[in-house]
CSV table of C-alpha atoms (C1' of nucleotides) in Angstrom, one decimal:
chain,number,residue,atom,x,y,z
A,205,MET,CA,-8.0,-80.3,-75.3
A,206,SER,CA,-6.4,-78.8,-73.0
A,207,GLY,CA,-6.6,-75.3,-71.6
A,208,GLU,CA,-3.7,-73.2,-73.0
A,209,ARG,CA,-1.6,-74.2,-75.6
A,210,ALA,CA,2.3,-75.9,-74.4
A,211,ASP,CA,4.6,-72.7,-75.9
A,212,ALA,CA,1.7,-69.8,-74.5
A,213,ALA,CA,2.3,-71.9,-71.4
A,214,ARG,CA,5.9,-71.7,-71.3
A,215,ASN,CA,5.7,-68.8,-73.1
A,216,ARG,CA,3.7,-67.0,-70.2
A,217,LEU,CA,7.1,-68.6,-68.0
A,218,ALA,CA,9.4,-67.3,-69.6
A,219,VAL,CA,7.2,-63.3,-69.6
A,220,LEU,CA,7.4,-64.0,-64.9
A,221,ARG,CA,10.5,-64.5,-65.1
A,222,ALA,CA,11.6,-62.1,-67.2
A,223,THR,CA,10.5,-59.5,-65.3
A,224,GLU,CA,11.8,-60.5,-62.0
A,225,GLU,CA,14.7,-60.8,-63.3
A,226,LEU,CA,14.8,-56.6,-65.0
A,227,LEU,CA,13.0,-55.9,-61.5
A,228,ALA,CA,16.1,-57.1,-59.4
A,229,GLN,CA,18.3,-55.1,-61.4
A,230,SER,CA,16.5,-52.5,-62.7
A,231,GLY,CA,13.7,-51.0,-60.9
A,232,PRO,CA,10.4,-50.7,-61.2
A,233,GLU,CA,9.4,-48.5,-64.0
A,234,LEU,CA,13.5,-48.4,-65.2
A,235,PHE,CA,12.1,-51.1,-68.5
A,236,SER,CA,10.5,-51.3,-70.7
A,237,LEU,CA,8.3,-53.8,-72.0
A,238,ASP,CA,9.9,-54.5,-75.2
A,239,GLN,CA,12.5,-55.1,-72.5
A,240,VAL,CA,10.6,-57.9,-70.9
A,241,ALA,CA,10.2,-59.4,-74.3
A,242,ALA,CA,13.8,-59.2,-75.5
A,243,ARG,CA,14.8,-60.4,-71.7
A,244,ALA,CA,12.7,-63.6,-72.2
A,245,GLY,CA,13.1,-64.2,-76.3
A,246,VAL,CA,9.8,-63.5,-77.1
A,247,GLY,CA,7.9,-61.3,-78.8
A,248,LYS,CA,6.9,-57.3,-77.7
A,249,GLY,CA,3.2,-58.5,-78.5
A,250,THR,CA,3.1,-62.3,-76.7
A,251,VAL,CA,3.7,-60.3,-73.7
A,252,PHE,CA,1.1,-57.5,-73.7
A,253,ARG,CA,-2.1,-60.8,-75.6
A,254,ARG,CA,-1.2,-63.0,-72.2
A,255,PHE,CA,-1.3,-59.9,-70.1
A,256,GLY,CA,-3.5,-57.3,-71.2
A,257,ASN,CA,-0.8,-54.6,-70.6
A,258,ARG,CA,1.9,-52.8,-68.1
A,259,SER,CA,-0.2,-53.2,-65.3
A,260,GLY,CA,-1.6,-56.2,-65.7
A,261,LEU,CA,1.7,-58.1,-65.8
A,262,PHE,CA,2.7,-57.2,-62.7
A,263,GLN,CA,-0.7,-58.0,-61.4
A,264,ALA,CA,0.1,-61.5,-62.4
A,265,LEU,CA,3.8,-60.7,-60.8
A,266,LEU,CA,2.1,-60.3,-57.5
A,267,ALA,CA,-0.5,-63.1,-57.3
A,268,GLU,CA,1.8,-66.0,-57.5
A,269,ARG,CA,3.8,-64.0,-54.5
A,270,ALA,CA,0.8,-63.8,-52.5
A,271,ALA,CA,-0.2,-66.7,-53.2
A,272,ARG,CA,1.2,-68.9,-50.2
A,273,LEU,CA,-0.4,-66.1,-48.2
A,274,ALA,CA,-4.1,-66.5,-49.6
A,275,GLU,CA,-3.6,-70.5,-48.8
A,276,ALA,CA,-1.7,-69.8,-44.8
A,277,VAL,CA,-4.6,-67.6,-44.0
A,278,ALA,CA,-7.4,-69.6,-45.7
A,279,SER,CA,-6.9,-72.5,-44.2
A,280,PRO,CA,-8.4,-73.9,-41.0
A,281,GLY,CA,-5.9,-74.8,-37.8
A,282,THR,CA,-2.6,-73.2,-39.4
A,283,GLU,CA,-1.5,-69.9,-37.1
A,284,LEU,CA,-3.2,-67.7,-39.0
A,285,GLY,CA,-6.0,-69.2,-40.5
A,286,PRO,CA,-9.6,-69.3,-39.3
A,287,GLY,CA,-10.1,-70.6,-35.1
A,288,ALA,CA,-6.8,-68.6,-34.2
A,289,PRO,CA,-7.2,-65.6,-31.8
A,290,PRO,CA,-7.5,-62.8,-34.0
A,291,ARG,CA,-5.4,-60.5,-32.6
A,292,ARG,CA,-2.7,-63.4,-33.4
A,293,ARG,CA,-4.0,-64.9,-36.9
A,294,LEU,CA,-3.3,-60.2,-37.6
A,295,LEU,CA,0.2,-59.5,-36.7
A,296,GLY,CA,1.5,-62.5,-37.9
A,297,PHE,CA,-0.6,-61.7,-41.6
A,298,LEU,CA,1.3,-58.5,-40.8
A,299,ASP,CA,4.6,-60.3,-40.4
A,300,GLU,CA,3.9,-62.0,-43.0
A,301,LEU,CA,3.0,-58.9,-44.8
A,302,SER,CA,6.2,-57.2,-44.0
A,303,ASP,CA,8.3,-60.1,-45.8
A,304,LEU,CA,6.2,-60.6,-48.9
A,305,ALA,CA,7.2,-57.0,-49.5
A,306,GLY,CA,10.7,-56.4,-47.6
A,307,ARG,CA,11.8,-59.0,-50.5
A,308,ASN,CA,9.8,-57.8,-53.3
A,309,VAL,CA,10.6,-54.0,-53.6
A,310,ALA,CA,10.8,-53.7,-57.0
A,311,LEU,CA,7.7,-55.1,-57.4
A,312,PHE,CA,5.0,-53.7,-55.5
A,313,THR,CA,6.2,-50.7,-56.2
A,314,ALA,CA,5.9,-51.6,-59.5
A,315,HIS,CA,2.5,-53.0,-58.9
A,316,GLU,CA,1.2,-49.9,-56.7
A,317,ARG,CA,2.2,-47.8,-59.4
A,318,VAL,CA,0.7,-49.4,-62.3
A,319,CYS,CA,-2.5,-50.0,-60.5
A,320,ALA,CA,-2.5,-46.0,-59.1
A,321,GLN,CA,-6.1,-45.7,-61.1
A,322,ASP,CA,-7.7,-48.1,-59.0
A,323,ARG,CA,-5.8,-50.2,-56.7
A,324,TYR,CA,-8.6,-51.0,-55.3
A,325,ALA,CA,-9.8,-53.3,-57.3
A,326,ASP,CA,-7.0,-55.7,-57.6
A,327,PRO,CA,-7.7,-59.2,-56.3
A,328,THR,CA,-4.9,-59.2,-54.4
A,329,TYR,CA,-5.0,-56.2,-52.6
A,330,VAL,CA,-9.2,-56.6,-52.1
A,331,ARG,CA,-9.0,-60.2,-50.6
A,332,TRP,CA,-5.4,-58.9,-48.0
A,333,HIS,CA,-8.2,-55.6,-47.5
A,334,ARG,CA,-11.5,-58.3,-47.4
A,335,HIS,CA,-9.4,-60.1,-44.6
A,336,LEU,CA,-7.0,-57.7,-42.2
A,337,THR,CA,-11.3,-55.7,-42.7
A,338,GLY,CA,-12.7,-59.5,-40.8
A,339,LEU,CA,-9.3,-59.3,-38.2
A,340,LEU,CA,-9.9,-55.7,-37.5
A,341,ILE,CA,-13.4,-55.4,-36.5
A,342,GLU,CA,-13.0,-57.9,-33.4
A,343,LEU,CA,-10.1,-56.2,-32.5
A,344,LEU,CA,-10.9,-52.1,-32.6
A,345,PRO,CA,-12.9,-50.0,-30.4
A,346,PRO,CA,-16.6,-49.5,-31.6
A,347,GLY,CA,-16.6,-46.0,-33.6
A,348,THR,CA,-13.5,-47.0,-34.9
A,349,ASP,CA,-14.4,-47.5,-38.9
A,350,PRO,CA,-12.5,-51.2,-39.3
A,351,GLU,CA,-11.9,-51.1,-43.0
A,352,PHE,CA,-10.8,-47.7,-42.8
A,353,ALA,CA,-8.1,-48.9,-40.5
A,354,ALA,CA,-8.0,-51.9,-43.2
A,355,HIS,CA,-6.3,-49.4,-45.7
A,356,ALA,CA,-4.4,-47.5,-43.0
A,357,LEU,CA,-2.9,-50.9,-42.7
A,358,LEU,CA,-2.2,-52.0,-45.7
A,359,ALA,CA,-0.8,-48.8,-46.7
A,360,LEU,CA,2.2,-49.3,-44.6
A,361,PHE,CA,3.3,-51.5,-47.3
A,362,ASP,CA,3.3,-48.5,-49.5
A,363,GLY,CA,6.7,-49.7,-52.0
A,364,ASP,CA,8.7,-46.2,-51.2
A,365,LEU,CA,7.8,-46.2,-47.9
A,366,VAL,CA,8.7,-50.0,-47.7
A,367,ARG,CA,12.2,-49.4,-49.8
A,368,HIS,CA,12.8,-46.8,-47.0
A,369,VAL,CA,12.3,-48.6,-44.1
A,370,VAL,CA,14.1,-51.8,-45.6
A,371,GLU,CA,17.4,-49.7,-47.1
A,372,ALA,CA,17.3,-48.3,-43.8
A,373,GLY,CA,18.0,-51.6,-41.5
A,374,GLY,CA,16.7,-54.6,-43.9
A,375,VAL,CA,13.6,-56.4,-43.1
A,376,ASP,CA,13.7,-56.9,-39.3
A,377,ARG,CA,13.1,-53.5,-39.1
A,378,LEU,CA,10.6,-53.5,-41.3
A,379,ARG,CA,8.4,-56.5,-39.8
A,380,ARG,CA,9.9,-54.9,-35.8
A,381,SER,CA,7.9,-51.1,-37.5
A,382,VAL,CA,5.4,-52.8,-38.3
A,383,ARG,CA,4.6,-55.3,-35.6
A,384,GLY,CA,4.7,-52.5,-32.9
A,385,TYR,CA,2.9,-50.0,-34.6
A,386,ALA,CA,0.1,-52.6,-36.0
A,387,GLU,CA,0.2,-53.6,-31.2
A,388,THR,CA,-0.1,-49.9,-30.5
A,389,LEU,CA,-3.4,-49.7,-32.4
A,390,LEU,CA,-4.0,-53.0,-30.5
A,391,ARG,CA,-3.5,-51.7,-27.5
A,392,ALA,CA,-7.4,-48.8,-27.7
B,29,MET,CA,17.5,-5.8,-60.7
B,30,SER,CA,15.1,-7.8,-59.8
B,31,GLY,CA,14.8,-11.6,-59.0
B,32,GLU,CA,11.9,-12.7,-62.0
B,33,ARG,CA,11.4,-10.4,-65.2
B,34,ALA,CA,8.0,-9.3,-65.0
B,35,ASP,CA,6.5,-11.5,-68.1
B,36,ALA,CA,8.5,-15.1,-66.7
B,37,ALA,CA,6.6,-14.5,-62.9
B,38,ARG,CA,3.5,-14.1,-65.6
B,39,ASN,CA,3.8,-16.8,-67.0
B,40,ARG,CA,4.8,-18.9,-64.3
B,41,LEU,CA,1.1,-17.5,-62.0
B,42,ALA,CA,-0.4,-18.9,-66.1
B,43,VAL,CA,0.9,-21.8,-65.7
B,44,LEU,CA,0.3,-22.4,-62.1
B,45,ARG,CA,-3.4,-21.6,-62.6
B,46,ALA,CA,-3.6,-24.2,-65.9
B,47,THR,CA,-2.5,-26.8,-64.0
B,48,GLU,CA,-4.7,-26.4,-61.5
B,49,GLU,CA,-8.2,-26.5,-64.0
B,50,LEU,CA,-6.8,-29.7,-65.6
B,51,LEU,CA,-6.3,-31.7,-61.9
B,52,ALA,CA,-9.8,-30.1,-61.3
B,53,GLN,CA,-11.0,-31.1,-64.6
B,54,SER,CA,-9.5,-33.6,-65.8
B,55,GLY,CA,-8.5,-36.2,-63.7
B,56,PRO,CA,-4.6,-36.7,-62.5
B,57,GLU,CA,-2.1,-37.8,-65.1
B,58,LEU,CA,-4.7,-37.5,-67.3
B,59,PHE,CA,-3.8,-34.3,-69.5
B,60,SER,CA,0.4,-33.8,-71.1
B,61,LEU,CA,2.7,-30.7,-70.7
B,62,ASP,CA,1.9,-29.9,-74.2
B,63,GLN,CA,-1.8,-29.0,-72.7
B,64,VAL,CA,-1.1,-27.3,-69.5
B,65,ALA,CA,1.0,-25.1,-71.7
B,66,ALA,CA,-1.6,-24.2,-75.0
B,67,ARG,CA,-4.1,-23.6,-71.5
B,68,ALA,CA,-1.7,-21.6,-70.2
B,69,GLY,CA,-1.4,-19.6,-73.4
B,70,VAL,CA,2.6,-20.7,-73.3
B,71,GLY,CA,5.4,-22.4,-75.3
B,72,LYS,CA,6.1,-26.5,-74.0
B,73,GLY,CA,9.9,-24.7,-73.2
B,74,THR,CA,8.6,-22.2,-70.7
B,75,VAL,CA,6.5,-24.8,-68.6
B,76,PHE,CA,9.9,-26.6,-68.1
B,77,ARG,CA,12.0,-23.8,-68.0
B,78,ARG,CA,10.1,-22.9,-65.2
B,79,PHE,CA,9.6,-26.3,-63.4
B,80,GLY,CA,12.4,-28.7,-64.5
B,81,ASN,CA,10.1,-31.6,-65.2
B,82,ARG,CA,6.3,-32.4,-65.0
B,83,SER,CA,7.6,-33.7,-61.5
B,84,GLY,CA,8.9,-29.7,-60.3
B,85,LEU,CA,5.3,-28.3,-61.7
B,86,PHE,CA,3.0,-30.1,-58.8
B,87,GLN,CA,5.8,-29.7,-55.8
B,88,ALA,CA,5.5,-26.5,-56.4
B,89,LEU,CA,1.2,-26.0,-57.1
B,90,LEU,CA,1.1,-28.5,-53.2
B,91,ALA,CA,3.8,-26.7,-52.0
B,92,GLU,CA,1.6,-23.8,-52.7
B,93,ARG,CA,-1.8,-24.8,-51.4
B,94,ALA,CA,0.1,-26.0,-48.4
B,95,ALA,CA,1.4,-22.9,-46.8
B,96,ARG,CA,-1.4,-22.1,-44.9
B,97,LEU,CA,-0.9,-24.5,-42.2
B,98,ALA,CA,2.6,-24.2,-42.7
B,99,GLU,CA,2.2,-20.9,-41.6
B,100,ALA,CA,-0.3,-22.2,-39.0
B,101,VAL,CA,1.9,-24.5,-37.4
B,102,ALA,CA,4.7,-23.4,-36.7
B,103,SER,CA,3.4,-19.3,-35.3
B,104,PRO,CA,2.9,-20.2,-31.7
B,105,GLY,CA,0.3,-19.2,-29.8
B,106,THR,CA,-2.3,-20.5,-32.2
B,107,GLU,CA,-4.5,-23.8,-31.7
B,108,LEU,CA,-2.3,-24.8,-34.0
B,109,GLY,CA,1.5,-23.6,-33.3
B,110,PRO,CA,4.1,-24.6,-30.9
B,111,GLY,CA,2.6,-24.4,-27.2
B,112,ALA,CA,-0.1,-25.9,-27.4
B,113,PRO,CA,-0.9,-29.3,-25.7
B,114,PRO,CA,0.4,-31.6,-28.3
B,115,ARG,CA,-3.0,-34.3,-28.8
B,116,ARG,CA,-4.5,-31.5,-29.9
B,117,ARG,CA,-1.8,-30.0,-31.9
B,118,LEU,CA,-1.7,-33.3,-33.6
B,119,LEU,CA,-5.3,-34.2,-34.2
B,120,GLY,CA,-6.2,-30.9,-36.1
B,121,PHE,CA,-3.4,-30.6,-37.8
B,122,LEU,CA,-4.8,-33.7,-39.6
B,123,ASP,CA,-8.2,-32.6,-40.0
B,124,GLU,CA,-5.9,-29.8,-42.3
B,125,LEU,CA,-4.7,-31.6,-43.8
B,126,SER,CA,-7.7,-34.0,-44.5
B,127,ASP,CA,-9.7,-30.3,-45.4
B,128,LEU,CA,-6.3,-29.9,-47.9
B,129,ALA,CA,-6.3,-33.9,-49.4
B,130,GLY,CA,-9.6,-34.1,-49.8
B,131,ARG,CA,-10.3,-30.3,-51.5
B,132,ASN,CA,-7.5,-31.3,-53.8
B,133,VAL,CA,-7.4,-34.8,-54.9
B,134,ALA,CA,-6.3,-35.0,-57.9
B,135,LEU,CA,-3.7,-32.6,-57.6
B,136,PHE,CA,-2.5,-35.7,-54.1
B,137,THR,CA,-2.3,-38.1,-56.5
B,138,ALA,CA,-1.1,-36.7,-59.2
B,139,HIS,CA,1.9,-35.8,-57.1
B,140,GLU,CA,2.3,-38.7,-55.9
B,141,ARG,CA,2.2,-40.6,-58.6
B,142,VAL,CA,5.2,-38.1,-60.0
B,143,CYS,CA,7.2,-38.1,-57.3
B,144,ALA,CA,6.9,-41.3,-56.6
B,145,GLN,CA,10.9,-42.3,-56.6
B,146,ASP,CA,12.0,-39.9,-53.9
B,147,ARG,CA,9.0,-39.0,-51.8
B,148,TYR,CA,10.9,-38.2,-48.8
B,149,ALA,CA,12.8,-35.9,-51.0
B,150,ASP,CA,9.6,-33.5,-50.7
B,151,PRO,CA,9.9,-30.5,-49.2
B,152,THR,CA,6.0,-30.4,-47.9
B,153,TYR,CA,6.9,-33.8,-47.7
B,154,VAL,CA,9.6,-33.8,-45.2
B,155,ARG,CA,7.8,-30.5,-43.2
B,156,TRP,CA,4.8,-32.4,-42.1
B,157,HIS,CA,7.4,-35.9,-41.2
B,158,ARG,CA,8.8,-34.8,-39.2
B,159,HIS,CA,5.9,-32.0,-37.7
B,160,LEU,CA,3.9,-34.9,-36.7
B,161,THR,CA,7.3,-37.2,-35.7
B,162,GLY,CA,7.6,-34.1,-33.1
B,163,LEU,CA,4.5,-35.0,-31.8
B,164,LEU,CA,3.9,-39.0,-31.7
B,165,ILE,CA,7.5,-39.0,-30.3
B,166,GLU,CA,5.7,-36.6,-26.7
B,167,LEU,CA,2.7,-38.8,-27.8
B,168,LEU,CA,3.2,-42.7,-27.8
B,169,PRO,CA,4.5,-45.0,-26.0
B,170,PRO,CA,8.2,-46.1,-25.8
B,171,GLY,CA,9.0,-48.6,-27.9
B,172,THR,CA,6.6,-47.9,-30.6
B,173,ASP,CA,8.5,-45.6,-33.8
B,174,PRO,CA,7.7,-42.4,-33.6
B,175,GLU,CA,9.0,-41.7,-37.7
B,176,PHE,CA,7.5,-44.9,-39.3
B,177,ALA,CA,4.2,-44.1,-37.2
B,178,ALA,CA,4.2,-40.5,-39.1
B,179,HIS,CA,5.3,-41.7,-42.6
B,180,ALA,CA,1.8,-44.3,-41.0
B,181,LEU,CA,-0.6,-41.2,-40.9
B,182,LEU,CA,1.1,-39.7,-43.6
B,183,ALA,CA,0.1,-42.9,-45.2
B,184,LEU,CA,-3.7,-41.8,-45.3
B,185,PHE,CA,-4.0,-39.7,-46.4
B,186,ASP,CA,-3.1,-41.3,-50.3
B,187,GLY,CA,-4.1,-40.1,-52.8
B,188,ASP,CA,-6.0,-43.0,-54.0
B,189,LEU,CA,-7.6,-43.9,-50.1
B,190,VAL,CA,-8.2,-40.2,-50.1
B,191,ARG,CA,-10.0,-40.0,-53.6
B,192,HIS,CA,-11.9,-44.0,-52.2
B,193,VAL,CA,-12.9,-42.0,-49.5
B,194,VAL,CA,-14.6,-38.4,-50.3
B,195,GLU,CA,-16.1,-40.4,-52.9
B,196,ALA,CA,-18.1,-42.9,-50.0
B,197,GLY,CA,-19.3,-39.8,-47.7
B,198,GLY,CA,-17.6,-36.3,-49.3
B,199,VAL,CA,-14.4,-34.6,-47.2
B,200,ASP,CA,-16.1,-34.7,-43.9
B,201,ARG,CA,-16.0,-38.8,-44.1
B,202,LEU,CA,-13.1,-38.7,-44.8
B,203,ARG,CA,-13.1,-36.1,-41.7
B,204,ARG,CA,-14.2,-38.3,-39.2
B,205,SER,CA,-12.4,-41.7,-40.6
B,206,VAL,CA,-8.8,-39.8,-39.5
B,207,ARG,CA,-9.7,-38.4,-36.8
B,208,GLY,CA,-11.2,-41.5,-35.4
B,209,TYR,CA,-8.1,-43.5,-36.2
B,210,ALA,CA,-5.8,-41.5,-35.2
B,211,GLU,CA,-7.5,-41.6,-31.4
B,212,THR,CA,-8.1,-44.6,-31.4
B,213,LEU,CA,-4.2,-44.9,-32.3
B,214,LEU,CA,-2.9,-41.7,-29.7
B,215,ARG,CA,-5.1,-44.1,-26.9
B,216,ALA,CA,-2.7,-46.9,-26.2
C,127,DA,C1',-0.7,-86.8,-93.0
C,128,DT,C1',-4.4,-82.1,-92.5
C,129,DC,C1',-5.9,-79.0,-90.8
C,130,DA,C1',-8.5,-75.6,-87.9
C,131,DA,C1',-7.6,-73.1,-84.5
C,132,DA,C1',-4.2,-70.7,-81.3
C,133,DG,C1',-0.9,-68.6,-80.7
C,134,DC,C1',3.8,-65.7,-82.1
C,135,DG,C1',6.4,-62.0,-83.4
C,136,DG,C1',7.8,-57.3,-84.4
C,137,DA,C1',6.7,-53.5,-87.2
C,138,DC,C1',3.9,-49.6,-86.7
C,139,DC,C1',1.6,-46.2,-84.8
C,140,DG,C1',0.1,-42.4,-81.3
C,141,DA,C1',1.5,-40.0,-77.2
C,142,DT,C1',4.8,-37.9,-74.5
C,143,DG,C1',7.8,-36.3,-71.2
C,144,DG,C1',12.2,-33.1,-72.6
C,145,DT,C1',15.5,-31.0,-75.1
C,146,DC,C1',17.6,-26.9,-77.9
C,147,DC,C1',17.9,-22.7,-79.7
C,148,DG,C1',16.8,-18.8,-82.9
C,149,DG,C1',14.5,-14.6,-81.7
C,150,DA,C1',11.4,-12.2,-79.8
C,151,DT,C1',11.1,-9.2,-74.6
C,152,DC,C1',12.4,-7.1,-70.1
C,153,DT,C1',15.4,-3.8,-67.8
C,154,DC,C1',18.0,-0.9,-67.2
C,155,DG,C1',22.4,2.8,-67.2
C,156,DG,C1',23.1,6.5,-70.3
D,245,DC,C1',14.1,7.8,-74.7
D,246,DC,C1',16.7,4.9,-76.6
D,247,DG,C1',19.5,0.8,-77.4
D,248,DA,C1',22.3,-2.9,-76.0
D,249,DG,C1',22.7,-7.1,-73.5
D,250,DA,C1',20.8,-10.4,-70.8
D,251,DT,C1',16.7,-12.7,-70.2
D,252,DC,C1',13.8,-15.2,-71.3
D,253,DC,C1',10.3,-17.1,-74.8
D,254,DG,C1',8.4,-21.0,-77.9
D,255,DG,C1',6.8,-24.3,-80.7
D,256,DA,C1',9.7,-28.1,-83.5
D,257,DC,C1',12.7,-31.3,-82.9
D,258,DC,C1',14.1,-36.6,-80.3
D,259,DA,C1',14.1,-40.7,-78.0
D,260,DT,C1',11.5,-43.1,-76.4
D,261,DC,C1',7.4,-45.6,-74.8
D,262,DG,C1',2.8,-48.0,-74.1
D,263,DG,C1',0.3,-50.7,-77.2
D,264,DT,C1',-2.3,-52.5,-82.0
D,265,DC,C1',-2.5,-55.0,-85.8
D,266,DC,C1',-2.1,-59.2,-89.2
D,267,DG,C1',0.9,-62.5,-92.4
D,268,DC,C1',2.7,-65.9,-90.9
D,269,DT,C1',4.1,-70.4,-87.9
D,270,DT,C1',3.5,-73.6,-84.5
D,271,DT,C1',0.5,-77.0,-82.4
D,272,DG,C1',-2.3,-80.7,-81.4
D,273,DA,C1',-6.5,-83.1,-82.7
D,274,DT,C1',-8.2,-85.9,-85.0
DNA sequence: ATCAAAGCGGACCGATGGTCCGGATCTCGG
DNA sequence: CCGAGATCCGGACCATCGGTCCGCTTTGAT
């Protein structure tokens, strides 16, 4: 009585992997779910049954990629986890996010383009936002809205901006720009 | 030998007005260019001939809406124009942008969703970015990348974020949040 | 081996962005 | 006022895509 049949699990992985490949070689939005299905060797219906719609597919992929980061942020004792000084936690988190975004530009773009109707409902985004808000409450001068600032910081990882910066100077450049900006903001 | 035939000009205005109306009553992306054409009382071909594609239509509309702001920013002697102290120019510009965005949420959303492939090529965006970069060079501590910071500030006007904030607290709330955030950033 | 439940897949649908060209409309010289 | 030619119009047409549906297959527990 396992939750998922073996063929279902196999197909879900195949679809996710096919999506990654297409994201890597074509841009975001430049391929249809038909192509995903074909590449995964399954029918189109399967893709939709597993992920609901295009949006769900990218959400699932992003969640998978973000899992390690989520874990690092939540586990006490680590450099990013609870207990570490907030400033370090925040800057470290942004570093990790820069990495993640820089290495998954197409995914970030596709995700936000497709979740656009309410990005604020996406579980991954919500988790990140909550995390940042919590840290910013302690770090920003009173009078600055920490929730808004958290959105503002997450907006740094807008797919197009990331692509723009990464094309010019690679992931390193992105990380440095983000960090420099955040440090300026925290200098207040 | 006027540049544009009378009927052409009439139709272009009709299309722009129809687009505004549909943006106001439906959300962004929720209507087709067929509907725009129907509402404007023209054929679909006319819409495409005048604006090239969906993207061009929203760019044109945004440019029209942004014209007054562009003028204010460029004319010397005014509060936002050259000659005024940079800090005041920047904060004032952001105030105006908050107003513009708050009153045209749907347009902002539609515009960015559709120009996503290269927002950085849109003339209006480029103009705003250049303006901000110029001011930030004088206002930010050295070591902070002003171009990146300008993108970051413009990202505050992401359609979804604007909608989110405006729904919660109206345009006033947006203006206050943006201003508070910017002041914190400049406190460095 | 059996059988019910779960899953599969590709034909199908409606809508949409964008194209195209025959015909209507405007402009302007005469 | 008129006519000719350039300009523009409009809606039929096309390809594509997201999403649905249902008859058939696979799975796995008994």
